[in-house]
């Protein structure tokens, strides 16, 4: 599951997706807030994201009661390309973290986000989530969104449809059992999407979210380089890719502590995509 195992085809896949970076999120997305109770977005596209609430106002909402797991969400539209960028006119971005949770690194990331009153998305691997259920609950308590990143972080292009289905379904199920809600967002490992991933994710009610800016923290290039990559890629509607597991992620932890307050001081804000649940 280490990012160092990146396949040669990943770079080509990302180049092919880069041309879609200006496509706004479709009408299933909306403003910042609690996604399960979101109002419908206007047909013309997603409204701009807004400033997050402080933790004291959104922690321990009913979703964090960890009662009986609800049924899976209704099917989502089947897309042929992942969403790469969100509609935003107010310098709002989305922070995302892949591959966790990892008890060595995720708590430090959660602590930094809490300190700055910022919410993020965590695309978790099922095998990691199963080992650290309390970290999933902490994410939800802090108002973060949990996404599906498969069970073992495989190269989906190498799996048969049944294998892709097991990877995705089992992860949605462990999240649902742990926090009472199944994920509404899916991200393919290595950014390698195929028809099976789009169809299966949609059948489970998930939208496919990729990224606009890769921090390249998975290459462990040094904290300063990770910071520079994020600052250089900042912009309205940008989705930033980071990692909280899958290798030594201390550079990711330290970089977040540096670039997050700097971006906030520069007038950037951080939001979450919001879905209408039918």
PDB file of C-alpha atoms in Angstrom:
ATOM      1  CA  UNK A   1       0.000   0.000   0.000  1.00  0.00           C
ATOM      2  CA  UNK A   2       3.034   2.251  -0.035  1.00  0.00           C
ATOM      3  CA  UNK A   3       2.926   4.992  -2.624  1.00  0.00           C
ATOM      4  CA  UNK A   4       6.421   4.007  -3.650  1.00  0.00           C
ATOM      5  CA  UNK A   5       4.715   1.090  -5.402  1.00  0.00           C
ATOM      6  CA  UNK A   6       3.188   3.528  -7.863  1.00  0.00           C
ATOM      7  CA  UNK A   7       2.646   1.934 -11.247  1.00  0.00           C
ATOM      8  CA  UNK A   8       4.110   3.559 -14.375  1.00  0.00           C
ATOM      9  CA  UNK A   9       0.635   4.070 -15.787  1.00  0.00           C
ATOM     10  CA  UNK A  10      -0.422   6.370 -12.970  1.00  0.00           C
ATOM     11  CA  UNK A  11       1.410   9.377 -14.367  1.00  0.00           C
ATOM     12  CA  UNK A  12      -0.313   8.945 -17.717  1.00  0.00           C
ATOM     13  CA  UNK A  13      -3.675   8.597 -16.009  1.00  0.00           C
ATOM     14  CA  UNK A  14      -3.149  11.816 -14.135  1.00  0.00           C
ATOM     15  CA  UNK A  15      -2.078  13.632 -17.277  1.00  0.00           C
ATOM     16  CA  UNK A  16      -5.253  12.479 -18.960  1.00  0.00           C
ATOM     17  CA  UNK A  17      -7.381  13.702 -16.046  1.00  0.00           C
ATOM     18  CA  UNK A  18      -5.649  17.069 -15.850  1.00  0.00           C
ATOM     19  CA  UNK A  19      -7.634  18.359 -18.795  1.00  0.00           C
ATOM     20  CA  UNK A  20     -10.790  18.060 -16.703  1.00  0.00           C
ATOM     21  CA  UNK A  21      -9.536  20.176 -13.841  1.00  0.00           C
ATOM     22  CA  UNK A  22     -11.841  23.096 -14.651  1.00  0.00           C
ATOM     23  CA  UNK A  23     -14.986  20.984 -14.668  1.00  0.00           C
ATOM     24  CA  UNK A  24     -17.112  22.041 -11.663  1.00  0.00           C
ATOM     25  CA  UNK A  25     -18.803  19.592  -9.359  1.00  0.00           C
ATOM     26  CA  UNK A  26     -22.162  18.496 -10.698  1.00  0.00           C
ATOM     27  CA  UNK A  27     -25.497  19.362  -9.113  1.00  0.00           C
ATOM     28  CA  UNK A  28     -25.129  16.639  -6.494  1.00  0.00           C
ATOM     29  CA  UNK A  29     -22.632  18.832  -4.676  1.00  0.00           C
ATOM     30  CA  UNK A  30     -23.356  21.889  -2.640  1.00  0.00           C
ATOM     31  CA  UNK A  31     -22.090  24.177   0.065  1.00  0.00           C
ATOM     32  CA  UNK A  32     -20.064  23.408   3.142  1.00  0.00           C
ATOM     33  CA  UNK A  33     -21.969  21.748   5.967  1.00  0.00           C
ATOM     34  CA  UNK A  34     -23.242  18.456   7.287  1.00  0.00           C
ATOM     35  CA  UNK A  35     -23.657  16.413   4.126  1.00  0.00           C
ATOM     36  CA  UNK A  36     -26.394  14.119   5.351  1.00  0.00           C
ATOM     37  CA  UNK A  37     -28.841  17.000   5.775  1.00  0.00           C
ATOM     38  CA  UNK A  38     -27.817  19.065   2.790  1.00  0.00           C
ATOM     39  CA  UNK A  39     -30.308  20.995   0.694  1.00  0.00           C
ATOM     40  CA  UNK A  40     -30.377  20.357  -3.003  1.00  0.00           C
ATOM     41  CA  UNK A  41     -27.922  22.322  -5.097  1.00  0.00           C
ATOM     42  CA  UNK A  42     -29.264  24.482  -7.916  1.00  0.00           C
ATOM     43  CA  UNK A  43     -29.388  22.954 -11.364  1.00  0.00           C
ATOM     44  CA  UNK A  44     -26.764  25.379 -12.614  1.00  0.00           C
ATOM     45  CA  UNK A  45     -24.055  23.765 -10.521  1.00  0.00           C
ATOM     46  CA  UNK A  46     -22.689  23.769  -6.991  1.00  0.00           C
ATOM     47  CA  UNK A  47     -22.796  26.960  -4.944  1.00  0.00           C
ATOM     48  CA  UNK A  48     -19.598  28.262  -3.459  1.00  0.00           C
ATOM     49  CA  UNK A  49     -18.225  26.604  -0.360  1.00  0.00           C
ATOM     50  CA  UNK A  50     -18.380  28.592   2.842  1.00  0.00           C
ATOM     51  CA  UNK A  51     -16.294  28.992   5.980  1.00  0.00           C
ATOM     52  CA  UNK A  52     -16.359  25.990   8.349  1.00  0.00           C
ATOM     53  CA  UNK A  53     -17.887  26.224  11.773  1.00  0.00           C
ATOM     54  CA  UNK A  54     -15.661  26.044  14.810  1.00  0.00           C
ATOM     55  CA  UNK A  55     -15.343  22.561  16.322  1.00  0.00           C
ATOM     56  CA  UNK A  56     -17.426  23.420  19.369  1.00  0.00           C
ATOM     57  CA  UNK A  57     -20.446  23.983  17.129  1.00  0.00           C
ATOM     58  CA  UNK A  58     -20.262  20.812  15.066  1.00  0.00           C
ATOM     59  CA  UNK A  59     -18.734  18.134  17.268  1.00  0.00           C
ATOM     60  CA  UNK A  60     -20.861  15.311  18.645  1.00  0.00           C
ATOM     61  CA  UNK A  61     -23.793  15.765  16.312  1.00  0.00           C
ATOM     62  CA  UNK A  62     -26.262  12.849  16.140  1.00  0.00           C
ATOM     63  CA  UNK A  63     -24.177  11.131  13.459  1.00  0.00           C
ATOM     64  CA  UNK A  64     -21.501  10.619  16.111  1.00  0.00           C
ATOM     65  CA  UNK A  65     -23.896   8.728  18.374  1.00  0.00           C
ATOM     66  CA  UNK A  66     -22.784   5.486  16.720  1.00  0.00           C
ATOM     67  CA  UNK A  67     -26.239   3.975  16.857  1.00  0.00           C
ATOM     68  CA  UNK A  68     -27.514   1.259  14.511  1.00  0.00           C
ATOM     69  CA  UNK A  69     -26.004   1.589  11.064  1.00  0.00           C
ATOM     70  CA  UNK A  70     -28.373   3.027   8.507  1.00  0.00           C
ATOM     71  CA  UNK A  71     -28.996   1.519   5.105  1.00  0.00           C
ATOM     72  CA  UNK A  72     -26.680   2.380   2.251  1.00  0.00           C
ATOM     73  CA  UNK A  73     -27.438   5.603   0.359  1.00  0.00           C
ATOM     74  CA  UNK A  74     -29.338   5.549  -2.900  1.00  0.00           C
ATOM     75  CA  UNK A  75     -27.383   4.975  -6.083  1.00  0.00           C
ATOM     76  CA  UNK A  76     -25.496   7.923  -7.536  1.00  0.00           C
ATOM     77  CA  UNK A  77     -25.062   8.782 -11.227  1.00  0.00           C
ATOM     78  CA  UNK A  78     -22.528   6.617 -13.044  1.00  0.00           C
ATOM     79  CA  UNK A  79     -19.734   8.885 -14.260  1.00  0.00           C
ATOM     80  CA  UNK A  80     -17.044   8.230 -16.824  1.00  0.00           C
ATOM     81  CA  UNK A  81     -14.508  10.591 -15.218  1.00  0.00           C
ATOM     82  CA  UNK A  82     -13.801  11.518 -11.608  1.00  0.00           C
ATOM     83  CA  UNK A  83     -14.541  14.947 -10.196  1.00  0.00           C
ATOM     84  CA  UNK A  84     -11.311  16.935  -9.932  1.00  0.00           C
ATOM     85  CA  UNK A  85     -12.360  20.384  -8.834  1.00  0.00           C
ATOM     86  CA  UNK A  86     -15.225  22.032  -6.946  1.00  0.00           C
ATOM     87  CA  UNK A  87     -17.138  25.142  -7.899  1.00  0.00           C
ATOM     88  CA  UNK A  88     -15.959  27.988  -5.649  1.00  0.00           C
ATOM     89  CA  UNK A  89     -15.642  31.736  -6.035  1.00  0.00           C
ATOM     90  CA  UNK A  90     -14.365  32.576  -2.573  1.00  0.00           C
ATOM     91  CA  UNK A  91     -10.859  31.049  -2.410  1.00  0.00           C
ATOM     92  CA  UNK A  92     -12.137  27.875  -0.784  1.00  0.00           C
ATOM     93  CA  UNK A  93     -10.298  24.570  -1.167  1.00  0.00           C
ATOM     94  CA  UNK A  94     -10.737  20.993   0.046  1.00  0.00           C
ATOM     95  CA  UNK A  95      -8.057  19.127   2.007  1.00  0.00           C
ATOM     96  CA  UNK A  96      -8.020  15.356   1.542  1.00  0.00           C
ATOM     97  CA  UNK A  97      -5.952  12.616   3.164  1.00  0.00           C
ATOM     98  CA  UNK A  98      -5.615   9.078   1.779  1.00  0.00           C
ATOM     99  CA  UNK A  99      -4.683   5.573   2.974  1.00  0.00           C
ATOM    100  CA  UNK A 100      -5.376   5.854   6.724  1.00  0.00           C
ATOM    101  CA  UNK A 101      -6.197   5.939   9.435  1.00  0.00           C
ATOM    102  CA  UNK A 102      -2.786   5.294  10.938  1.00  0.00           C
ATOM    103  CA  UNK A 103      -2.413   5.709  14.723  1.00  0.00           C
ATOM    104  CA  UNK A 104       1.117   7.039  14.232  1.00  0.00           C
ATOM    105  CA  UNK A 105       0.174   9.977  12.016  1.00  0.00           C
ATOM    106  CA  UNK A 106      -3.592  10.534  11.819  1.00  0.00           C
ATOM    107  CA  UNK A 107      -3.980  11.842  15.404  1.00  0.00           C
ATOM    108  CA  UNK A 108      -1.390  14.565  14.712  1.00  0.00           C
ATOM    109  CA  UNK A 109      -3.218  15.601  11.551  1.00  0.00           C
ATOM    110  CA  UNK A 110      -6.555  15.675  13.355  1.00  0.00           C
ATOM    111  CA  UNK A 111      -5.024  17.789  16.107  1.00  0.00           C
ATOM    112  CA  UNK A 112      -3.683  20.348  13.621  1.00  0.00           C
ATOM    113  CA  UNK A 113      -7.007  20.564  11.800  1.00  0.00           C
ATOM    114  CA  UNK A 114      -8.818  21.037  15.103  1.00  0.00           C
ATOM    115  CA  UNK A 115      -6.425  23.768  16.181  1.00  0.00           C
ATOM    116  CA  UNK A 116      -7.211  25.778  13.043  1.00  0.00           C
ATOM    117  CA  UNK A 117     -10.950  24.953  12.936  1.00  0.00           C
ATOM    118  CA  UNK A 118     -10.605  23.259   9.553  1.00  0.00           C
ATOM    119  CA  UNK A 119     -12.497  20.241   8.290  1.00  0.00           C
ATOM    120  CA  UNK A 120     -11.148  17.781   5.745  1.00  0.00           C
ATOM    121  CA  UNK A 121     -11.914  14.554   3.898  1.00  0.00           C
ATOM    122  CA  UNK A 122     -10.267  11.252   4.843  1.00  0.00           C
ATOM    123  CA  UNK A 123     -10.331   8.524   2.195  1.00  0.00           C
ATOM    124  CA  UNK A 124      -9.778   5.463   4.346  1.00  0.00           C
ATOM    125  CA  UNK A 125      -8.681   1.939   3.509  1.00  0.00           C
ATOM    126  CA  UNK A 126     -10.944  -0.664   5.061  1.00  0.00           C
ATOM    127  CA  UNK A 127      -8.160  -2.751   6.574  1.00  0.00           C
ATOM    128  CA  UNK A 128      -6.794   0.340   8.313  1.00  0.00           C
ATOM    129  CA  UNK A 129     -10.228   1.506   9.422  1.00  0.00           C
ATOM    130  CA  UNK A 130     -10.991  -1.869  10.934  1.00  0.00           C
ATOM    131  CA  UNK A 131      -7.840  -1.662  13.052  1.00  0.00           C
ATOM    132  CA  UNK A 132      -8.457   1.917  14.277  1.00  0.00           C
ATOM    133  CA  UNK A 133     -12.220   2.438  14.638  1.00  0.00           C
ATOM    134  CA  UNK A 134     -11.749   5.121  17.289  1.00  0.00           C
ATOM    135  CA  UNK A 135      -9.926   7.300  14.769  1.00  0.00           C
ATOM    136  CA  UNK A 136     -12.897   7.070  12.412  1.00  0.00           C
ATOM    137  CA  UNK A 137     -15.174   8.159  15.231  1.00  0.00           C
ATOM    138  CA  UNK A 138     -12.855  11.037  16.053  1.00  0.00           C
ATOM    139  CA  UNK A 139     -12.947  12.148  12.419  1.00  0.00           C
ATOM    140  CA  UNK A 140     -16.732  12.224  12.445  1.00  0.00           C
ATOM    141  CA  UNK A 141     -16.882  13.928  15.842  1.00  0.00           C
ATOM    142  CA  UNK A 142     -14.679  16.696  14.459  1.00  0.00           C
ATOM    143  CA  UNK A 143     -16.922  17.177  11.437  1.00  0.00           C
ATOM    144  CA  UNK A 144     -14.671  15.601   8.811  1.00  0.00           C
ATOM    145  CA  UNK A 145     -15.954  13.480   5.922  1.00  0.00           C
ATOM    146  CA  UNK A 146     -14.914   9.852   5.501  1.00  0.00           C
ATOM    147  CA  UNK A 147     -14.495   8.535   1.965  1.00  0.00           C
ATOM    148  CA  UNK A 148     -13.911   5.050   0.575  1.00  0.00           C
ATOM    149  CA  UNK A 149     -10.393   4.206  -0.681  1.00  0.00           C
ATOM    150  CA  UNK A 150     -10.887   0.412  -1.033  1.00  0.00           C
ATOM    151  CA  UNK A 151      -9.924  -2.252   1.478  1.00  0.00           C
ATOM    152  CA  UNK A 152      -6.271  -3.027   0.617  1.00  0.00           C
ATOM    153  CA  UNK A 153      -5.329  -0.208  -1.801  1.00  0.00           C
ATOM    154  CA  UNK A 154      -4.964  -2.433  -4.886  1.00  0.00           C
ATOM    155  CA  UNK A 155      -4.492  -1.448  -8.497  1.00  0.00           C
ATOM    156  CA  UNK A 156      -8.131  -1.745  -9.564  1.00  0.00           C
ATOM    157  CA  UNK A 157      -7.209  -2.071 -13.247  1.00  0.00           C
ATOM    158  CA  UNK A 158      -5.720  -5.472 -12.437  1.00  0.00           C
ATOM    159  CA  UNK A 159      -8.815  -6.834 -10.701  1.00  0.00           C
ATOM    160  CA  UNK A 160     -11.898  -8.501 -12.070  1.00  0.00           C
ATOM    161  CA  UNK A 161     -15.208  -6.835 -11.374  1.00  0.00           C
ATOM    162  CA  UNK A 162     -15.883  -9.173  -8.419  1.00  0.00           C
ATOM    163  CA  UNK A 163     -12.574  -8.169  -6.857  1.00  0.00           C
ATOM    164  CA  UNK A 164     -13.260  -4.461  -7.285  1.00  0.00           C
ATOM    165  CA  UNK A 165     -16.689  -4.960  -5.729  1.00  0.00           C
ATOM    166  CA  UNK A 166     -15.277  -6.731  -2.675  1.00  0.00           C
ATOM    167  CA  UNK A 167     -12.685  -4.013  -2.144  1.00  0.00           C
ATOM    168  CA  UNK A 168     -15.222  -1.195  -2.299  1.00  0.00           C
ATOM    169  CA  UNK A 169     -18.225  -2.831  -0.616  1.00  0.00           C
ATOM    170  CA  UNK A 170     -16.268  -4.126   2.380  1.00  0.00           C
ATOM    171  CA  UNK A 171     -14.820  -0.685   3.059  1.00  0.00           C
ATOM    172  CA  UNK A 172     -18.211   1.022   2.900  1.00  0.00           C
ATOM    173  CA  UNK A 173     -19.542  -1.601   5.272  1.00  0.00           C
ATOM    174  CA  UNK A 174     -16.833  -1.209   7.916  1.00  0.00           C
ATOM    175  CA  UNK A 175     -17.291   2.579   7.849  1.00  0.00           C
ATOM    176  CA  UNK A 176     -21.061   2.163   8.147  1.00  0.00           C
ATOM    177  CA  UNK A 177     -20.730  -0.212  11.101  1.00  0.00           C
ATOM    178  CA  UNK A 178     -18.258   2.058  12.849  1.00  0.00           C
ATOM    179  CA  UNK A 179     -19.827   5.512  12.513  1.00  0.00           C
ATOM    180  CA  UNK A 180     -23.401   4.730  11.473  1.00  0.00           C
ATOM    181  CA  UNK A 181     -23.130   6.195   7.959  1.00  0.00           C
ATOM    182  CA  UNK A 182     -21.672   4.760   4.764  1.00  0.00           C
ATOM    183  CA  UNK A 183     -19.296   6.925   2.713  1.00  0.00           C
ATOM    184  CA  UNK A 184     -20.718   9.201   0.037  1.00  0.00           C
ATOM    185  CA  UNK A 185     -17.388   9.654  -1.777  1.00  0.00           C
ATOM    186  CA  UNK A 186     -14.968   7.220  -3.390  1.00  0.00           C
ATOM    187  CA  UNK A 187     -11.372   7.582  -4.575  1.00  0.00           C
ATOM    188  CA  UNK A 188      -9.560   4.956  -6.625  1.00  0.00           C
ATOM    189  CA  UNK A 189      -6.063   4.004  -5.427  1.00  0.00           C
ATOM    190  CA  UNK A 190      -3.289   5.507  -7.568  1.00  0.00           C
ATOM    191  CA  UNK A 191      -5.922   7.585  -9.349  1.00  0.00           C
ATOM    192  CA  UNK A 192      -6.521   4.540 -11.574  1.00  0.00           C
ATOM    193  CA  UNK A 193     -10.218   4.499 -12.439  1.00  0.00           C
ATOM    194  CA  UNK A 194     -12.119   2.095 -14.659  1.00  0.00           C
ATOM    195  CA  UNK A 195     -15.719   1.379 -15.585  1.00  0.00           C
ATOM    196  CA  UNK A 196     -16.135  -1.167 -12.780  1.00  0.00           C
ATOM    197  CA  UNK A 197     -15.017   1.345 -10.150  1.00  0.00           C
ATOM    198  CA  UNK A 198     -17.407   4.016 -11.436  1.00  0.00           C
ATOM    199  CA  UNK A 199     -20.345   1.619 -11.644  1.00  0.00           C
ATOM    200  CA  UNK A 200     -19.808  -0.079  -8.290  1.00  0.00           C
ATOM    201  CA  UNK A 201     -19.123   3.170  -6.470  1.00  0.00           C
ATOM    202  CA  UNK A 202     -22.275   4.705  -7.935  1.00  0.00           C
ATOM    203  CA  UNK A 203     -24.346   1.651  -6.975  1.00  0.00           C
ATOM    204  CA  UNK A 204     -23.268   2.237  -3.361  1.00  0.00           C
ATOM    205  CA  UNK A 205     -24.297   5.892  -3.529  1.00  0.00           C
ATOM    206  CA  UNK A 206     -20.800   7.346  -3.888  1.00  0.00           C
ATOM    207  CA  UNK A 207     -19.459  10.083  -6.133  1.00  0.00           C
ATOM    208  CA  UNK A 208     -15.887   9.690  -7.492  1.00  0.00           C
ATOM    209  CA  UNK A 209     -13.565  12.432  -6.245  1.00  0.00           C
ATOM    210  CA  UNK A 210      -9.967  12.728  -7.455  1.00  0.00           C
ATOM    211  CA  UNK A 211      -7.777  15.786  -6.856  1.00  0.00           C
ATOM    212  CA  UNK A 212      -6.483  18.948  -8.451  1.00  0.00           C
ATOM    213  CA  UNK A 213      -3.188  19.394  -6.572  1.00  0.00           C
ATOM    214  CA  UNK A 214      -0.934  16.502  -5.553  1.00  0.00           C
ATOM    215  CA  UNK A 215       1.275  17.439  -2.605  1.00  0.00           C
ATOM    216  CA  UNK A 216       3.571  14.537  -3.629  1.00  0.00           C
ATOM    217  CA  UNK A 217       4.012  13.735   0.056  1.00  0.00           C
ATOM    218  CA  UNK A 218       3.860  10.040  -0.879  1.00  0.00           C
ATOM    219  CA  UNK A 219       7.298  10.417  -2.479  1.00  0.00           C
ATOM    220  CA  UNK A 220       8.728  11.724   0.835  1.00  0.00           C
ATOM    221  CA  UNK A 221      10.514  14.620  -0.908  1.00  0.00           C
ATOM    222  CA  UNK A 222      11.097  16.573   2.307  1.00  0.00           C
ATOM    223  CA  UNK A 223       8.753  18.742   4.344  1.00  0.00           C
ATOM    224  CA  UNK A 224       9.701  21.953   2.544  1.00  0.00           C
ATOM    225  CA  UNK A 225       8.943  20.435  -0.857  1.00  0.00           C
ATOM    226  CA  UNK A 226       5.521  19.239   0.292  1.00  0.00           C
ATOM    227  CA  UNK A 227       4.759  22.723   1.602  1.00  0.00           C
ATOM    228  CA  UNK A 228       5.885  24.318  -1.667  1.00  0.00           C
ATOM    229  CA  UNK A 229       3.771  21.924  -3.730  1.00  0.00           C
ATOM    230  CA  UNK A 230       0.621  22.762  -1.784  1.00  0.00           C
ATOM    231  CA  UNK A 231       1.200  26.523  -1.764  1.00  0.00           C
ATOM    232  CA  UNK A 232       1.951  26.534  -5.485  1.00  0.00           C
ATOM    233  CA  UNK A 233      -1.214  24.554  -6.248  1.00  0.00           C
ATOM    234  CA  UNK A 234      -3.584  26.587  -4.069  1.00  0.00           C
ATOM    235  CA  UNK A 235      -6.638  28.130  -5.716  1.00  0.00           C
ATOM    236  CA  UNK A 236     -10.414  28.372  -5.580  1.00  0.00           C
ATOM    237  CA  UNK A 237     -12.098  24.999  -5.801  1.00  0.00           C
ATOM    238  CA  UNK A 238      -8.831  23.062  -5.627  1.00  0.00           C
ATOM    239  CA  UNK A 239      -8.822  19.584  -4.070  1.00  0.00           C
ATOM    240  CA  UNK A 240      -5.473  18.894  -2.384  1.00  0.00           C
ATOM    241  CA  UNK A 241      -4.143  15.341  -2.096  1.00  0.00           C
ATOM    242  CA  UNK A 242      -2.251  14.398   1.079  1.00  0.00           C
ATOM    243  CA  UNK A 243      -1.656  11.121   2.911  1.00  0.00           C
ATOM    244  CA  UNK A 244      -1.902  10.083   6.553  1.00  0.00           C
ATOM    245  CA  UNK A 245      -0.739   6.482   6.018  1.00  0.00           C
ATOM    246  CA  UNK A 246       0.872   4.184   3.461  1.00  0.00           C
ATOM    247  CA  UNK A 247       4.450   4.960   4.489  1.00  0.00           C
ATOM    248  CA  UNK A 248       6.390   7.313   6.729  1.00  0.00           C
ATOM    249  CA  UNK A 249       4.085  10.324   6.892  1.00  0.00           C
ATOM    250  CA  UNK A 250       5.915  12.584   9.322  1.00  0.00           C
ATOM    251  CA  UNK A 251       6.671  14.944   6.443  1.00  0.00           C
ATOM    252  CA  UNK A 252       2.941  15.147   5.760  1.00  0.00           C
ATOM    253  CA  UNK A 253       2.273  15.905   9.421  1.00  0.00           C
ATOM    254  CA  UNK A 254       4.935  18.613   9.587  1.00  0.00           C
ATOM    255  CA  UNK A 255       4.014  20.143   6.227  1.00  0.00           C
ATOM    256  CA  UNK A 256       0.377  20.541   7.279  1.00  0.00           C
ATOM    257  CA  UNK A 257       1.479  22.446  10.374  1.00  0.00           C
ATOM    258  CA  UNK A 258       3.323  24.902   8.126  1.00  0.00           C
ATOM    259  CA  UNK A 259       1.114  25.407   5.073  1.00  0.00           C
ATOM    260  CA  UNK A 260      -2.303  25.358   6.749  1.00  0.00           C
ATOM    261  CA  UNK A 261      -1.895  28.529   8.847  1.00  0.00           C
ATOM    262  CA  UNK A 262      -0.080  30.206   5.976  1.00  0.00           C
ATOM    263  CA  UNK A 263      -2.959  29.574   3.586  1.00  0.00           C
ATOM    264  CA  UNK A 264      -5.481  30.741   6.155  1.00  0.00           C
ATOM    265  CA  UNK A 265      -3.483  33.932   6.688  1.00  0.00           C
ATOM    266  CA  UNK A 266      -3.473  34.445   2.913  1.00  0.00           C
ATOM    267  CA  UNK A 267      -7.272  34.430   2.871  1.00  0.00           C
ATOM    268  CA  UNK A 268      -7.902  30.870   1.739  1.00  0.00           C
ATOM    269  CA  UNK A 269     -10.640  28.832   3.351  1.00  0.00           C
ATOM    270  CA  UNK A 270     -11.371  25.124   3.508  1.00  0.00           C
ATOM    271  CA  UNK A 271     -14.710  23.450   2.940  1.00  0.00           C
ATOM    272  CA  UNK A 272     -16.350  20.117   2.247  1.00  0.00           C
ATOM    273  CA  UNK A 273     -18.425  19.039  -0.739  1.00  0.00           C
ATOM    274  CA  UNK A 274     -22.032  18.489   0.182  1.00  0.00           C
ATOM    275  CA  UNK A 275     -24.398  15.908  -1.209  1.00  0.00           C
ATOM    276  CA  UNK A 276     -28.156  15.764  -1.374  1.00  0.00           C
ATOM    277  CA  UNK A 277     -29.369  12.439  -0.007  1.00  0.00           C
ATOM    278  CA  UNK A 278     -32.650  11.177  -1.450  1.00  0.00           C
TER     279      UNK A 278
END
